[in-house]
Every structure is written in C-alpha cells, then in structure tokens.
Amino acid sequence: MRQFIVVGLGRFGTSVATTLANKEHDVLAIDIDEEKVQEISNQVTHAVQADATSEETLQKLGVDEFDIAIVAIGSNIHGNILATLVLKELGVSHVVVKAQDNLHGKLLSKVGADKVVYPERDMGARVANNLVSANVLDYIELAPNYSIAELIASDKLTGKSLKELDLRSKFGVNVLAIKSNDDVNVSPEAEAVINANDVLVVMGQEKGLSQLKHY
Ligand code: ATP
Ligand code: ATP
Ligand code: CA
C-alpha cells in the first residue's frame, strides 16, 4: 500500500482522498480549515489542520516519508503554488497539482510539479463528448487528439471478427475490450467476434474514432 498526502479538502481533494482511502491506501489529508479536517477525519488515515505553505509545518508532519502528494488547493493560487514548491523542496518524489488554467499549469511545471491536472476542463470535455453522440457511452482524452471511447457496436460491426473488420487499417483504431452483457473480453484476439449489443472500448485518434462512430 502506498502513502499519499492530499492538500486542500474542497470537493476535488475530498474525492481524491476518500477514493484512495477506500482502496486501503494510507492518506494524510491536510486543510487550513479545521471544519474541512473534521468532516473527513473518520474517512482517512490522518487528517490535520495545517497551512500547507509552511515548510516548517509540513516538515514536522513528516511529509518527506510520503511517495505521492496531490495539491488540490483551488482559488488560493498563491497557496497552491507555494504548497507545490514546499512539497518538492521537502523531497516528495511525485507531486500532482490541480491547475486553474494553462498558464497556471505551466508555472506549476516550472516550480517542479510532476503532473498537472485540469479536472474541470477535462470533465467538461468528457461530458460534452458523451452528450453529442448517442452511441458513445464514455470518453477519456489520453493526449491531445488521442482518446479512449466506449461505444455500442453498430449493425455494420456485428457478426464479424476483428480480423474481418480490420478497424486498425480502416480507422487506425484498436479494440481494447469487448463487453457483452456481464462478460468482458479484454485485449481481444483477431478471431474475437462482435455480437449485437456489445460495447466496444476503443482507442485511437479523434478522426478515426469519429469515423467509427458513424460507421
Ligand atoms: P473544489 O475542489 O471544491 O472545486 P476549489 O477549486 O473551489 O475546490 P478551494 O475551495 O478554493 O478550491 O480550495 C480547496 C481547499 O483548499 C479549501 O478547503 C481550502 O481551505 C484549502 N486551502 C486553501 N489554502 C490552503 C493552505 N494554504 N493550506 C491548506 N489548505 C488550504
Ligand atoms: P494476418 O492476416 O496478417 O496473418 P494475423 O492472423 O496475424 O493477421 P492479426 O494481425 O493479429 O492477425 O489481426 C489481423 C487484423 O485484425 C489486424 O490487422 C487488425 O486489423 C485486426 N485486429 C486484431 N485485433 C484487433 C484489435 N484488438 N483491434 C482492432 N483490430 C484488430
Ligand atoms: Ca472548483
């Protein structure tokens, strides 16, 4: 089990902290607001009221013993950046930080953030992509222009094997999994056949995915 620090217990930070704790990981949750600390205290390993921009305080909390920190301080940009800097200075090897926008994200990278996340932006794109096409169930952007989508197999795909369909050369799309009822065929072989109502988990570039959606 790994040890995580979560700094800033707004909606995002709280969700990160409780999800990790539910997976049996050690979580040290920190917020400057005592009320936030109280609210989460019985759901995580340790919850502490502290100002995460204070190097001395974090040092006393032994943050250098932790593998990964998530900085989820939001509107207090100054606090968000300083906390990132302090955690890196104290030797936390992997620091993930929530950014408000691209410029803020760039600055965080320069300060030493190992990964910058944009939950509002990414979730917005995901919700929008799920809404625009009825047969797309879920959608994750892997990199600009590269995504994983979950879609219901159209009539044209059913009754055929992956080899016959040859989606890789037609659309540059890889099938990562085929879901049929409660069964999931992960990493299917070329001989795997797609049946009516199957759900495909596919990966590829936007263009290919879009062509497949309308195929
Ligand atoms: P949400 O995840 O709910 O969208 P948000 O982006 O609106 O949150 P804030 O509510 O501004 O972000 O910040 C999240 C938390 O970070 C708050 O609970 C706040 O008390 C905490 N916080 C702010 N500054 C510090 C600090 N210096 N040290 C520790 N925690 C802090
Ligand atoms: P060949 O006809 O070249 O001997 P093969 O028997 O070695 O082929 P594969 O190359 O594994 O079989 O598969 C043939 C084709 O099936 C691939 O080129 C690809 O288009 C398609 N295919 C197989 N697996 C997948 C997958 N997971 N996702 C998308 N397409 C697939
Ligand atoms: Ca917010």
PDB file of C-alpha atoms and ligand atoms in Angstrom:
ATOM      1  CA  MET A   1       0.000   0.000   0.000  1.00  0.00           C
ATOM      2  CA  ARG A   2       1.266   3.453  -0.865  1.00  0.00           C
ATOM      3  CA  GLN A   3       1.195   6.588   1.216  1.00  0.00           C
ATOM      4  CA  PHE A   4      -0.498   9.699  -0.099  1.00  0.00           C
ATOM      5  CA  ILE A   5      -0.808  13.294   1.051  1.00  0.00           C
ATOM      6  CA  VAL A   6      -3.844  15.252  -0.073  1.00  0.00           C
ATOM      7  CA  VAL A   7      -3.622  19.010   0.457  1.00  0.00           C
ATOM      8  CA  GLY A   8      -6.832  21.044   0.171  1.00  0.00           C
ATOM      9  CA  LEU A   9     -10.121  19.343   1.006  1.00  0.00           C
ATOM     10  CA  GLY A  10     -12.578  21.016  -1.376  1.00  0.00           C
ATOM     11  CA  ARG A  11     -14.838  18.773  -3.485  1.00  0.00           C
ATOM     12  CA  PHE A  12     -11.964  17.568  -5.678  1.00  0.00           C
ATOM     13  CA  GLY A  13      -9.438  16.979  -2.886  1.00  0.00           C
ATOM     14  CA  THR A  14     -12.040  15.231  -0.729  1.00  0.00           C
ATOM     15  CA  SER A  15     -12.956  12.921  -3.596  1.00  0.00           C
ATOM     16  CA  VAL A  16      -9.278  12.080  -4.230  1.00  0.00           C
ATOM     17  CA  ALA A  17      -8.610  11.451  -0.526  1.00  0.00           C
ATOM     18  CA  THR A  18     -11.667   9.274   0.168  1.00  0.00           C
ATOM     19  CA  THR A  19     -11.225   7.256  -3.042  1.00  0.00           C
ATOM     20  CA  LEU A  20      -7.619   6.447  -2.110  1.00  0.00           C
ATOM     21  CA  ALA A  21      -8.630   5.610   1.466  1.00  0.00           C
ATOM     22  CA  ASN A  22     -11.424   3.326   0.212  1.00  0.00           C
ATOM     23  CA  LYS A  23      -8.754   1.450  -1.744  1.00  0.00           C
ATOM     24  CA  GLU A  24      -6.958   0.862   1.572  1.00  0.00           C
ATOM     25  CA  HIS A  25      -4.124   3.326   0.959  1.00  0.00           C
ATOM     26  CA  ASP A  26      -2.625   5.460   3.718  1.00  0.00           C
ATOM     27  CA  VAL A  27      -3.875   9.018   3.333  1.00  0.00           C
ATOM     28  CA  LEU A  28      -2.740  12.125   5.178  1.00  0.00           C
ATOM     29  CA  ALA A  29      -5.348  14.816   4.469  1.00  0.00           C
ATOM     30  CA  ILE A  30      -4.440  18.450   5.138  1.00  0.00           C
ATOM     31  CA  ASP A  31      -6.519  21.617   5.087  1.00  0.00           C
ATOM     32  CA  ILE A  32      -6.081  25.050   6.613  1.00  0.00           C
ATOM     33  CA  ASP A  33      -9.775  24.987   7.577  1.00  0.00           C
ATOM     34  CA  GLU A  34     -10.461  22.983  10.749  1.00  0.00           C
ATOM     35  CA  GLU A  35     -14.047  22.272   9.651  1.00  0.00           C
ATOM     36  CA  LYS A  36     -12.873  20.513   6.452  1.00  0.00           C
ATOM     37  CA  VAL A  37     -10.477  18.442   8.550  1.00  0.00           C
ATOM     38  CA  GLN A  38     -13.262  17.394  10.931  1.00  0.00           C
ATOM     39  CA  GLU A  39     -15.528  16.386   8.053  1.00  0.00           C
ATOM     40  CA  ILE A  40     -13.016  13.952   6.572  1.00  0.00           C
ATOM     41  CA  SER A  41     -11.326  12.767   9.761  1.00  0.00           C
ATOM     42  CA  ASN A  42     -13.053   9.388  10.094  1.00  0.00           C
ATOM     43  CA  GLN A  43     -12.627   8.527   6.394  1.00  0.00           C
ATOM     44  CA  VAL A  44      -8.826   8.815   6.055  1.00  0.00           C
ATOM     45  CA  THR A  45      -5.784   7.574   7.998  1.00  0.00           C
ATOM     46  CA  HIS A  46      -4.844  11.020   9.334  1.00  0.00           C
ATOM     47  CA  ALA A  47      -6.468  14.420   8.940  1.00  0.00           C
ATOM     48  CA  VAL A  48      -4.580  17.501  10.064  1.00  0.00           C
ATOM     49  CA  GLN A  49      -5.330  21.203  10.195  1.00  0.00           C
ATOM     50  CA  ALA A  50      -2.273  22.967   8.777  1.00  0.00           C
ATOM     51  CA  ASP A  51      -1.157  25.682   6.385  1.00  0.00           C
ATOM     52  CA  ALA A  52       0.439  23.701   3.553  1.00  0.00           C
ATOM     53  CA  THR A  53       2.539  26.692   2.513  1.00  0.00           C
ATOM     54  CA  SER A  54       4.571  26.456   5.713  1.00  0.00           C
ATOM     55  CA  GLU A  55       7.693  24.406   5.117  1.00  0.00           C
ATOM     56  CA  GLU A  56       8.287  24.036   8.847  1.00  0.00           C
ATOM     57  CA  THR A  57       4.787  22.666   9.463  1.00  0.00           C
ATOM     58  CA  LEU A  58       4.978  20.166   6.617  1.00  0.00           C
ATOM     59  CA  GLN A  59       8.409  19.057   7.753  1.00  0.00           C
ATOM     60  CA  LYS A  60       7.046  18.384  11.257  1.00  0.00           C
ATOM     61  CA  LEU A  61       4.264  16.320   9.676  1.00  0.00           C
ATOM     62  CA  GLY A  62       6.972  14.166   8.074  1.00  0.00           C
ATOM     63  CA  VAL A  63       5.819  14.698   4.500  1.00  0.00           C
ATOM     64  CA  ASP A  64       9.199  13.512   3.201  1.00  0.00           C
ATOM     65  CA  GLU A  65       8.098   9.976   4.181  1.00  0.00           C
ATOM     66  CA  PHE A  66       5.306  10.060   1.574  1.00  0.00           C
ATOM     67  CA  ASP A  67       5.515   8.789  -2.011  1.00  0.00           C
ATOM     68  CA  ILE A  68       2.887  10.973  -3.628  1.00  0.00           C
ATOM     69  CA  ALA A  69       1.186  14.279  -2.865  1.00  0.00           C
ATOM     70  CA  ILE A  70      -1.893  15.784  -4.506  1.00  0.00           C
ATOM     71  CA  VAL A  71      -2.262  19.555  -4.232  1.00  0.00           C
ATOM     72  CA  ALA A  72      -5.987  20.313  -4.552  1.00  0.00           C
ATOM     73  CA  ILE A  73      -5.963  23.885  -3.282  1.00  0.00           C
ATOM     74  CA  GLY A  74      -8.182  25.790  -5.717  1.00  0.00           C
ATOM     75  CA  SER A  75      -8.923  29.511  -5.728  1.00  0.00           C
ATOM     76  CA  ASN A  76      -5.962  30.310  -3.472  1.00  0.00           C
ATOM     77  CA  ILE A  77      -3.459  30.181  -6.363  1.00  0.00           C
ATOM     78  CA  HIS A  78      -0.673  31.583  -4.230  1.00  0.00           C
ATOM     79  CA  GLY A  79      -1.226  28.761  -1.697  1.00  0.00           C
ATOM     80  CA  ASN A  80      -1.490  26.170  -4.458  1.00  0.00           C
ATOM     81  CA  ILE A  81       1.877  27.161  -5.968  1.00  0.00           C
ATOM     82  CA  LEU A  82       3.685  27.570  -2.635  1.00  0.00           C
ATOM     83  CA  ALA A  83       2.428  24.210  -1.337  1.00  0.00           C
ATOM     84  CA  THR A  84       3.723  22.553  -4.528  1.00  0.00           C
ATOM     85  CA  LEU A  85       7.115  24.196  -4.118  1.00  0.00           C
ATOM     86  CA  VAL A  86       7.363  23.248  -0.432  1.00  0.00           C
ATOM     87  CA  LEU A  87       6.416  19.595  -1.069  1.00  0.00           C
ATOM     88  CA  LYS A  88       9.076  19.324  -3.794  1.00  0.00           C
ATOM     89  CA  GLU A  89      11.665  21.078  -1.604  1.00  0.00           C
ATOM     90  CA  LEU A  90      10.968  18.572   1.165  1.00  0.00           C
ATOM     91  CA  GLY A  91      11.617  15.708  -1.233  1.00  0.00           C
ATOM     92  CA  VAL A  92       8.192  14.243  -2.086  1.00  0.00           C
ATOM     93  CA  SER A  93       9.020  12.362  -5.268  1.00  0.00           C
ATOM     94  CA  HIS A  94       5.705  12.685  -7.106  1.00  0.00           C
ATOM     95  CA  VAL A  95       3.552  15.795  -6.753  1.00  0.00           C
ATOM     96  CA  VAL A  96       0.284  16.088  -8.684  1.00  0.00           C
ATOM     97  CA  VAL A  97      -1.336  19.524  -8.766  1.00  0.00           C
ATOM     98  CA  LYS A  98      -4.716  20.852  -9.792  1.00  0.00           C
ATOM     99  CA  ALA A  99      -4.416  23.913 -12.046  1.00  0.00           C
ATOM    100  CA  GLN A 100      -6.978  26.566 -12.929  1.00  0.00           C
ATOM    101  CA  ASP A 101      -5.762  27.198 -16.483  1.00  0.00           C
ATOM    102  CA  ASN A 102      -2.861  26.611 -18.892  1.00  0.00           C
ATOM    103  CA  LEU A 103      -0.704  29.462 -17.669  1.00  0.00           C
ATOM    104  CA  HIS A 104      -1.076  28.348 -14.065  1.00  0.00           C
ATOM    105  CA  GLY A 105      -0.218  24.811 -15.225  1.00  0.00           C
ATOM    106  CA  LYS A 106       2.971  25.993 -16.944  1.00  0.00           C
ATOM    107  CA  LEU A 107       4.058  27.800 -13.826  1.00  0.00           C
ATOM    108  CA  LEU A 108       3.415  24.687 -11.721  1.00  0.00           C
ATOM    109  CA  SER A 109       5.613  22.610 -14.036  1.00  0.00           C
ATOM    110  CA  LYS A 110       8.426  25.145 -13.640  1.00  0.00           C
ATOM    111  CA  VAL A 111       8.060  25.037  -9.870  1.00  0.00           C
ATOM    112  CA  GLY A 112       8.523  21.267 -10.008  1.00  0.00           C
ATOM    113  CA  ALA A 113       5.034  19.726 -10.258  1.00  0.00           C
ATOM    114  CA  ASP A 114       5.400  16.232 -11.700  1.00  0.00           C
ATOM    115  CA  LYS A 115       1.895  16.207 -13.107  1.00  0.00           C
ATOM    116  CA  VAL A 116      -0.662  18.949 -13.624  1.00  0.00           C
ATOM    117  CA  VAL A 117      -4.363  18.132 -13.848  1.00  0.00           C
ATOM    118  CA  TYR A 118      -7.303  20.228 -15.055  1.00  0.00           C
ATOM    119  CA  PRO A 119     -10.345  18.416 -13.652  1.00  0.00           C
ATOM    120  CA  GLU A 120     -12.965  20.995 -14.614  1.00  0.00           C
ATOM    121  CA  ARG A 121     -11.697  21.337 -18.199  1.00  0.00           C
ATOM    122  CA  ASP A 122     -11.270  17.585 -18.739  1.00  0.00           C
ATOM    123  CA  MET A 123     -14.552  16.600 -17.160  1.00  0.00           C
ATOM    124  CA  GLY A 124     -16.319  19.259 -19.233  1.00  0.00           C
ATOM    125  CA  ALA A 125     -14.880  17.830 -22.465  1.00  0.00           C
ATOM    126  CA  ARG A 126     -15.818  14.336 -21.341  1.00  0.00           C
ATOM    127  CA  VAL A 127     -19.407  15.232 -20.530  1.00  0.00           C
ATOM    128  CA  ALA A 128     -19.773  17.130 -23.820  1.00  0.00           C
ATOM    129  CA  ASN A 129     -18.359  14.249 -25.840  1.00  0.00           C
ATOM    130  CA  ASN A 130     -20.698  11.830 -24.109  1.00  0.00           C
ATOM    131  CA  LEU A 131     -23.656  14.061 -24.904  1.00  0.00           C
ATOM    132  CA  VAL A 132     -23.086  14.695 -28.595  1.00  0.00           C
ATOM    133  CA  SER A 133     -23.280  11.141 -29.851  1.00  0.00           C
ATOM    134  CA  ALA A 134     -25.875   8.712 -28.596  1.00  0.00           C
ATOM    135  CA  ASN A 135     -23.781   5.587 -29.110  1.00  0.00           C
ATOM    136  CA  VAL A 136     -20.790   6.904 -27.171  1.00  0.00           C
ATOM    137  CA  LEU A 137     -21.057   5.841 -23.530  1.00  0.00           C
ATOM    138  CA  ASP A 138     -17.823   7.217 -22.193  1.00  0.00           C
ATOM    139  CA  TYR A 139     -14.806   9.096 -23.386  1.00  0.00           C
ATOM    140  CA  ILE A 140     -11.344   9.760 -21.995  1.00  0.00           C
ATOM    141  CA  GLU A 141      -8.787  12.040 -23.606  1.00  0.00           C
ATOM    142  CA  LEU A 142      -5.349  10.377 -23.389  1.00  0.00           C
ATOM    143  CA  ALA A 143      -3.391  13.098 -25.134  1.00  0.00           C
ATOM    144  CA  PRO A 144      -4.409  15.954 -27.398  1.00  0.00           C
ATOM    145  CA  ASN A 145      -6.154  14.291 -30.346  1.00  0.00           C
ATOM    146  CA  TYR A 146      -5.925  10.783 -28.840  1.00  0.00           C
ATOM    147  CA  SER A 147      -8.732   9.167 -26.867  1.00  0.00           C
ATOM    148  CA  ILE A 148     -10.350   6.063 -25.475  1.00  0.00           C
ATOM    149  CA  ALA A 149     -14.083   5.753 -26.170  1.00  0.00           C
ATOM    150  CA  GLU A 150     -16.704   3.269 -25.164  1.00  0.00           C
ATOM    151  CA  LEU A 151     -19.322   2.750 -27.852  1.00  0.00           C
ATOM    152  CA  ILE A 152     -22.203   0.482 -28.722  1.00  0.00           C
ATOM    153  CA  ALA A 153     -21.390  -1.739 -31.707  1.00  0.00           C
ATOM    154  CA  SER A 154     -23.334  -0.619 -34.782  1.00  0.00           C
ATOM    155  CA  ASP A 155     -25.103  -3.148 -37.059  1.00  0.00           C
ATOM    156  CA  LYS A 156     -22.255  -2.952 -39.539  1.00  0.00           C
ATOM    157  CA  LEU A 157     -19.834  -4.308 -36.935  1.00  0.00           C
ATOM    158  CA  THR A 158     -21.887  -7.162 -35.547  1.00  0.00           C
ATOM    159  CA  GLY A 159     -21.434 -10.775 -36.589  1.00  0.00           C
ATOM    160  CA  LYS A 160     -17.870 -10.101 -37.741  1.00  0.00           C
ATOM    161  CA  SER A 161     -14.465 -10.844 -36.253  1.00  0.00           C
ATOM    162  CA  LEU A 162     -11.893  -8.114 -35.564  1.00  0.00           C
ATOM    163  CA  LYS A 163      -9.834  -9.575 -38.371  1.00  0.00           C
ATOM    164  CA  GLU A 164     -12.700  -9.245 -40.863  1.00  0.00           C
ATOM    165  CA  LEU A 165     -13.499  -5.727 -39.687  1.00  0.00           C
ATOM    166  CA  ASP A 166      -9.863  -4.642 -39.821  1.00  0.00           C
ATOM    167  CA  LEU A 167     -10.601  -1.468 -37.835  1.00  0.00           C
ATOM    168  CA  ARG A 168      -6.890  -0.883 -37.352  1.00  0.00           C
ATOM    169  CA  SER A 169      -6.188  -0.236 -41.013  1.00  0.00           C
ATOM    170  CA  LYS A 170      -9.607   1.294 -41.788  1.00  0.00           C
ATOM    171  CA  PHE A 171      -9.738   3.795 -38.921  1.00  0.00           C
ATOM    172  CA  GLY A 172      -6.433   3.441 -37.040  1.00  0.00           C
ATOM    173  CA  VAL A 173      -8.486   2.214 -34.091  1.00  0.00           C
ATOM    174  CA  ASN A 174      -7.530  -0.516 -31.625  1.00  0.00           C
ATOM    175  CA  VAL A 175     -10.135  -2.512 -29.767  1.00  0.00           C
ATOM    176  CA  LEU A 176      -9.036  -2.721 -26.124  1.00  0.00           C
ATOM    177  CA  ALA A 177     -12.039  -4.680 -24.860  1.00  0.00           C
ATOM    178  CA  ILE A 178     -15.390  -6.118 -25.932  1.00  0.00           C
ATOM    179  CA  LYS A 179     -18.151  -6.089 -23.311  1.00  0.00           C
ATOM    180  CA  SER A 180     -21.073  -8.494 -23.800  1.00  0.00           C
ATOM    181  CA  ASN A 181     -23.669  -8.475 -21.023  1.00  0.00           C
ATOM    182  CA  ASP A 182     -21.620  -9.188 -17.888  1.00  0.00           C
ATOM    183  CA  ASP A 183     -18.632 -10.605 -19.785  1.00  0.00           C
ATOM    184  CA  VAL A 184     -15.595  -8.533 -20.696  1.00  0.00           C
ATOM    185  CA  ASN A 185     -13.091  -9.769 -23.264  1.00  0.00           C
ATOM    186  CA  VAL A 186     -10.015  -7.686 -22.505  1.00  0.00           C
ATOM    187  CA  SER A 187      -7.373  -7.394 -25.233  1.00  0.00           C
ATOM    188  CA  PRO A 188      -9.365  -9.460 -27.736  1.00  0.00           C
ATOM    189  CA  GLU A 189      -7.695 -11.691 -30.332  1.00  0.00           C
ATOM    190  CA  ALA A 190      -8.171 -11.162 -34.061  1.00  0.00           C
ATOM    191  CA  GLU A 191     -10.708 -14.029 -34.093  1.00  0.00           C
ATOM    192  CA  ALA A 192     -12.992 -12.383 -31.494  1.00  0.00           C
ATOM    193  CA  VAL A 193     -16.463 -11.797 -32.934  1.00  0.00           C
ATOM    194  CA  ILE A 194     -18.621  -8.769 -32.121  1.00  0.00           C
ATOM    195  CA  ASN A 195     -22.244  -9.540 -31.271  1.00  0.00           C
ATOM    196  CA  ALA A 196     -25.335  -7.336 -31.296  1.00  0.00           C
ATOM    197  CA  ASN A 197     -25.487  -5.008 -28.278  1.00  0.00           C
ATOM    198  CA  ASP A 198     -21.798  -5.487 -27.463  1.00  0.00           C
ATOM    199  CA  VAL A 199     -19.981  -2.451 -26.152  1.00  0.00           C
ATOM    200  CA  LEU A 200     -16.521  -1.763 -27.573  1.00  0.00           C
ATOM    201  CA  VAL A 201     -13.747   0.008 -25.720  1.00  0.00           C
ATOM    202  CA  VAL A 202     -11.640   1.529 -28.467  1.00  0.00           C
ATOM    203  CA  MET A 203      -8.534   3.700 -28.654  1.00  0.00           C
ATOM    204  CA  GLY A 204      -7.408   5.933 -31.468  1.00  0.00           C
ATOM    205  CA  GLN A 205      -7.170   9.405 -32.895  1.00  0.00           C
ATOM    206  CA  GLU A 206     -10.226  11.677 -32.921  1.00  0.00           C
ATOM    207  CA  LYS A 207     -10.626  11.338 -36.685  1.00  0.00           C
ATOM    208  CA  GLY A 208     -10.659   7.546 -36.675  1.00  0.00           C
ATOM    209  CA  LEU A 209     -12.905   7.362 -33.620  1.00  0.00           C
ATOM    210  CA  SER A 210     -15.340   9.756 -35.218  1.00  0.00           C
ATOM    211  CA  GLN A 211     -15.390   7.731 -38.453  1.00  0.00           C
ATOM    212  CA  LEU A 212     -16.019   4.552 -36.481  1.00  0.00           C
ATOM    213  CA  LYS A 213     -18.874   6.227 -34.545  1.00  0.00           C
ATOM    214  CA  HIS A 214     -20.657   6.921 -37.790  1.00  0.00           C
ATOM    215  CA  TYR A 215     -19.733   3.647 -39.476  1.00  0.00           C
TER     216      TYR A 215
HETATM  217  P1  ATP B   1     -13.328  22.310  -5.350  1.00  0.00           P
HETATM  218  O1  ATP B   1     -12.457  21.099  -5.394  1.00  0.00           O
HETATM  219  O2  ATP B   1     -14.439  22.170  -4.354  1.00  0.00           O
HETATM  220  O3  ATP B   1     -13.746  22.826  -6.684  1.00  0.00           O
HETATM  221  P2  ATP B   1     -11.929  24.788  -5.244  1.00  0.00           P
HETATM  222  O4  ATP B   1     -11.242  24.573  -6.536  1.00  0.00           O
HETATM  223  O5  ATP B   1     -13.075  25.749  -5.210  1.00  0.00           O
HETATM  224  O6  ATP B   1     -12.397  23.403  -4.670  1.00  0.00           O
HETATM  225  P3  ATP B   1     -10.948  25.879  -2.827  1.00  0.00           P
HETATM  226  O7  ATP B   1     -12.223  25.568  -2.123  1.00  0.00           O
HETATM  227  O8  ATP B   1     -10.550  27.268  -3.049  1.00  0.00           O
HETATM  228  O9  ATP B   1     -10.842  25.125  -4.174  1.00  0.00           O
HETATM  229  O10 ATP B   1      -9.743  25.163  -2.067  1.00  0.00           O
HETATM  230  C1  ATP B   1      -9.822  23.820  -1.656  1.00  0.00           C
HETATM  231  C2  ATP B   1      -9.381  23.706  -0.212  1.00  0.00           C
HETATM  232  O11 ATP B   1      -8.031  24.121  -0.068  1.00  0.00           O
HETATM  233  C3  ATP B   1     -10.208  24.507   0.753  1.00  0.00           C
HETATM  234  O12 ATP B   1     -10.872  23.644   1.668  1.00  0.00           O
HETATM  235  C4  ATP B   1      -9.199  25.409   1.458  1.00  0.00           C
HETATM  236  O13 ATP B   1      -9.470  25.564   2.839  1.00  0.00           O
HETATM  237  C5  ATP B   1      -7.905  24.665   1.234  1.00  0.00           C
HETATM  238  N1  ATP B   1      -6.715  25.540   1.335  1.00  0.00           N
HETATM  239  C6  ATP B   1      -6.565  26.770   0.812  1.00  0.00           C
HETATM  240  N2  ATP B   1      -5.354  27.276   1.144  1.00  0.00           N
HETATM  241  C7  ATP B   1      -4.719  26.326   1.881  1.00  0.00           C
HETATM  242  C8  ATP B   1      -3.438  26.230   2.519  1.00  0.00           C
HETATM  243  N3  ATP B   1      -2.546  27.224   2.451  1.00  0.00           N
HETATM  244  N4  ATP B   1      -3.136  25.083   3.172  1.00  0.00           N
HETATM  245  C9  ATP B   1      -4.019  24.081   3.255  1.00  0.00           C
HETATM  246  N5  ATP B   1      -5.239  24.108   2.683  1.00  0.00           N
HETATM  247  C10 ATP B   1      -5.593  25.214   2.001  1.00  0.00           C
HETATM  248  P1  ATP B   2      -2.516 -11.818 -40.897  1.00  0.00           P
HETATM  249  O1  ATP B   2      -3.706 -11.880 -41.757  1.00  0.00           O
HETATM  250  O2  ATP B   2      -1.647 -10.604 -41.231  1.00  0.00           O
HETATM  251  O3  ATP B   2      -1.766 -13.067 -40.759  1.00  0.00           O
HETATM  252  P2  ATP B   2      -2.980 -12.296 -38.145  1.00  0.00           P
HETATM  253  O4  ATP B   2      -3.636 -13.595 -38.263  1.00  0.00           O
HETATM  254  O5  ATP B   2      -1.568 -12.229 -37.657  1.00  0.00           O
HETATM  255  O6  ATP B   2      -3.111 -11.465 -39.480  1.00  0.00           O
HETATM  256  P3  ATP B   2      -3.612 -10.064 -36.603  1.00  0.00           P
HETATM  257  O7  ATP B   2      -2.582  -9.292 -37.369  1.00  0.00           O
HETATM  258  O8  ATP B   2      -3.433 -10.222 -35.154  1.00  0.00           O
HETATM  259  O9  ATP B   2      -3.879 -11.473 -37.215  1.00  0.00           O
HETATM  260  O10 ATP B   2      -5.007  -9.424 -36.866  1.00  0.00           O
HETATM  261  C1  ATP B   2      -5.479  -9.139 -38.178  1.00  0.00           C
HETATM  262  C2  ATP B   2      -6.171  -7.851 -38.191  1.00  0.00           C
HETATM  263  O11 ATP B   2      -7.231  -7.909 -37.255  1.00  0.00           O
HETATM  264  C3  ATP B   2      -5.278  -6.722 -37.773  1.00  0.00           C
HETATM  265  O12 ATP B   2      -4.545  -6.142 -38.807  1.00  0.00           O
HETATM  266  C4  ATP B   2      -6.319  -5.787 -37.273  1.00  0.00           C
HETATM  267  O13 ATP B   2      -6.787  -5.010 -38.335  1.00  0.00           O
HETATM  268  C5  ATP B   2      -7.434  -6.667 -36.756  1.00  0.00           C
HETATM  269  N1  ATP B   2      -7.378  -6.701 -35.299  1.00  0.00           N
HETATM  270  C6  ATP B   2      -6.941  -7.687 -34.487  1.00  0.00           C
HETATM  271  N2  ATP B   2      -7.029  -7.387 -33.190  1.00  0.00           N
HETATM  272  C7  ATP B   2      -7.557  -6.145 -33.168  1.00  0.00           C
HETATM  273  C8  ATP B   2      -7.904  -5.255 -32.130  1.00  0.00           C
HETATM  274  N3  ATP B   2      -7.734  -5.554 -30.856  1.00  0.00           N
HETATM  275  N4  ATP B   2      -8.409  -4.059 -32.503  1.00  0.00           N
HETATM  276  C9  ATP B   2      -8.617  -3.732 -33.794  1.00  0.00           C
HETATM  277  N5  ATP B   2      -8.302  -4.538 -34.811  1.00  0.00           N
HETATM  278  C10 ATP B   2      -7.786  -5.710 -34.517  1.00  0.00           C
HETATM  279 CA    CA B   3     -13.810  24.279  -8.309  1.00  0.00          CA
END
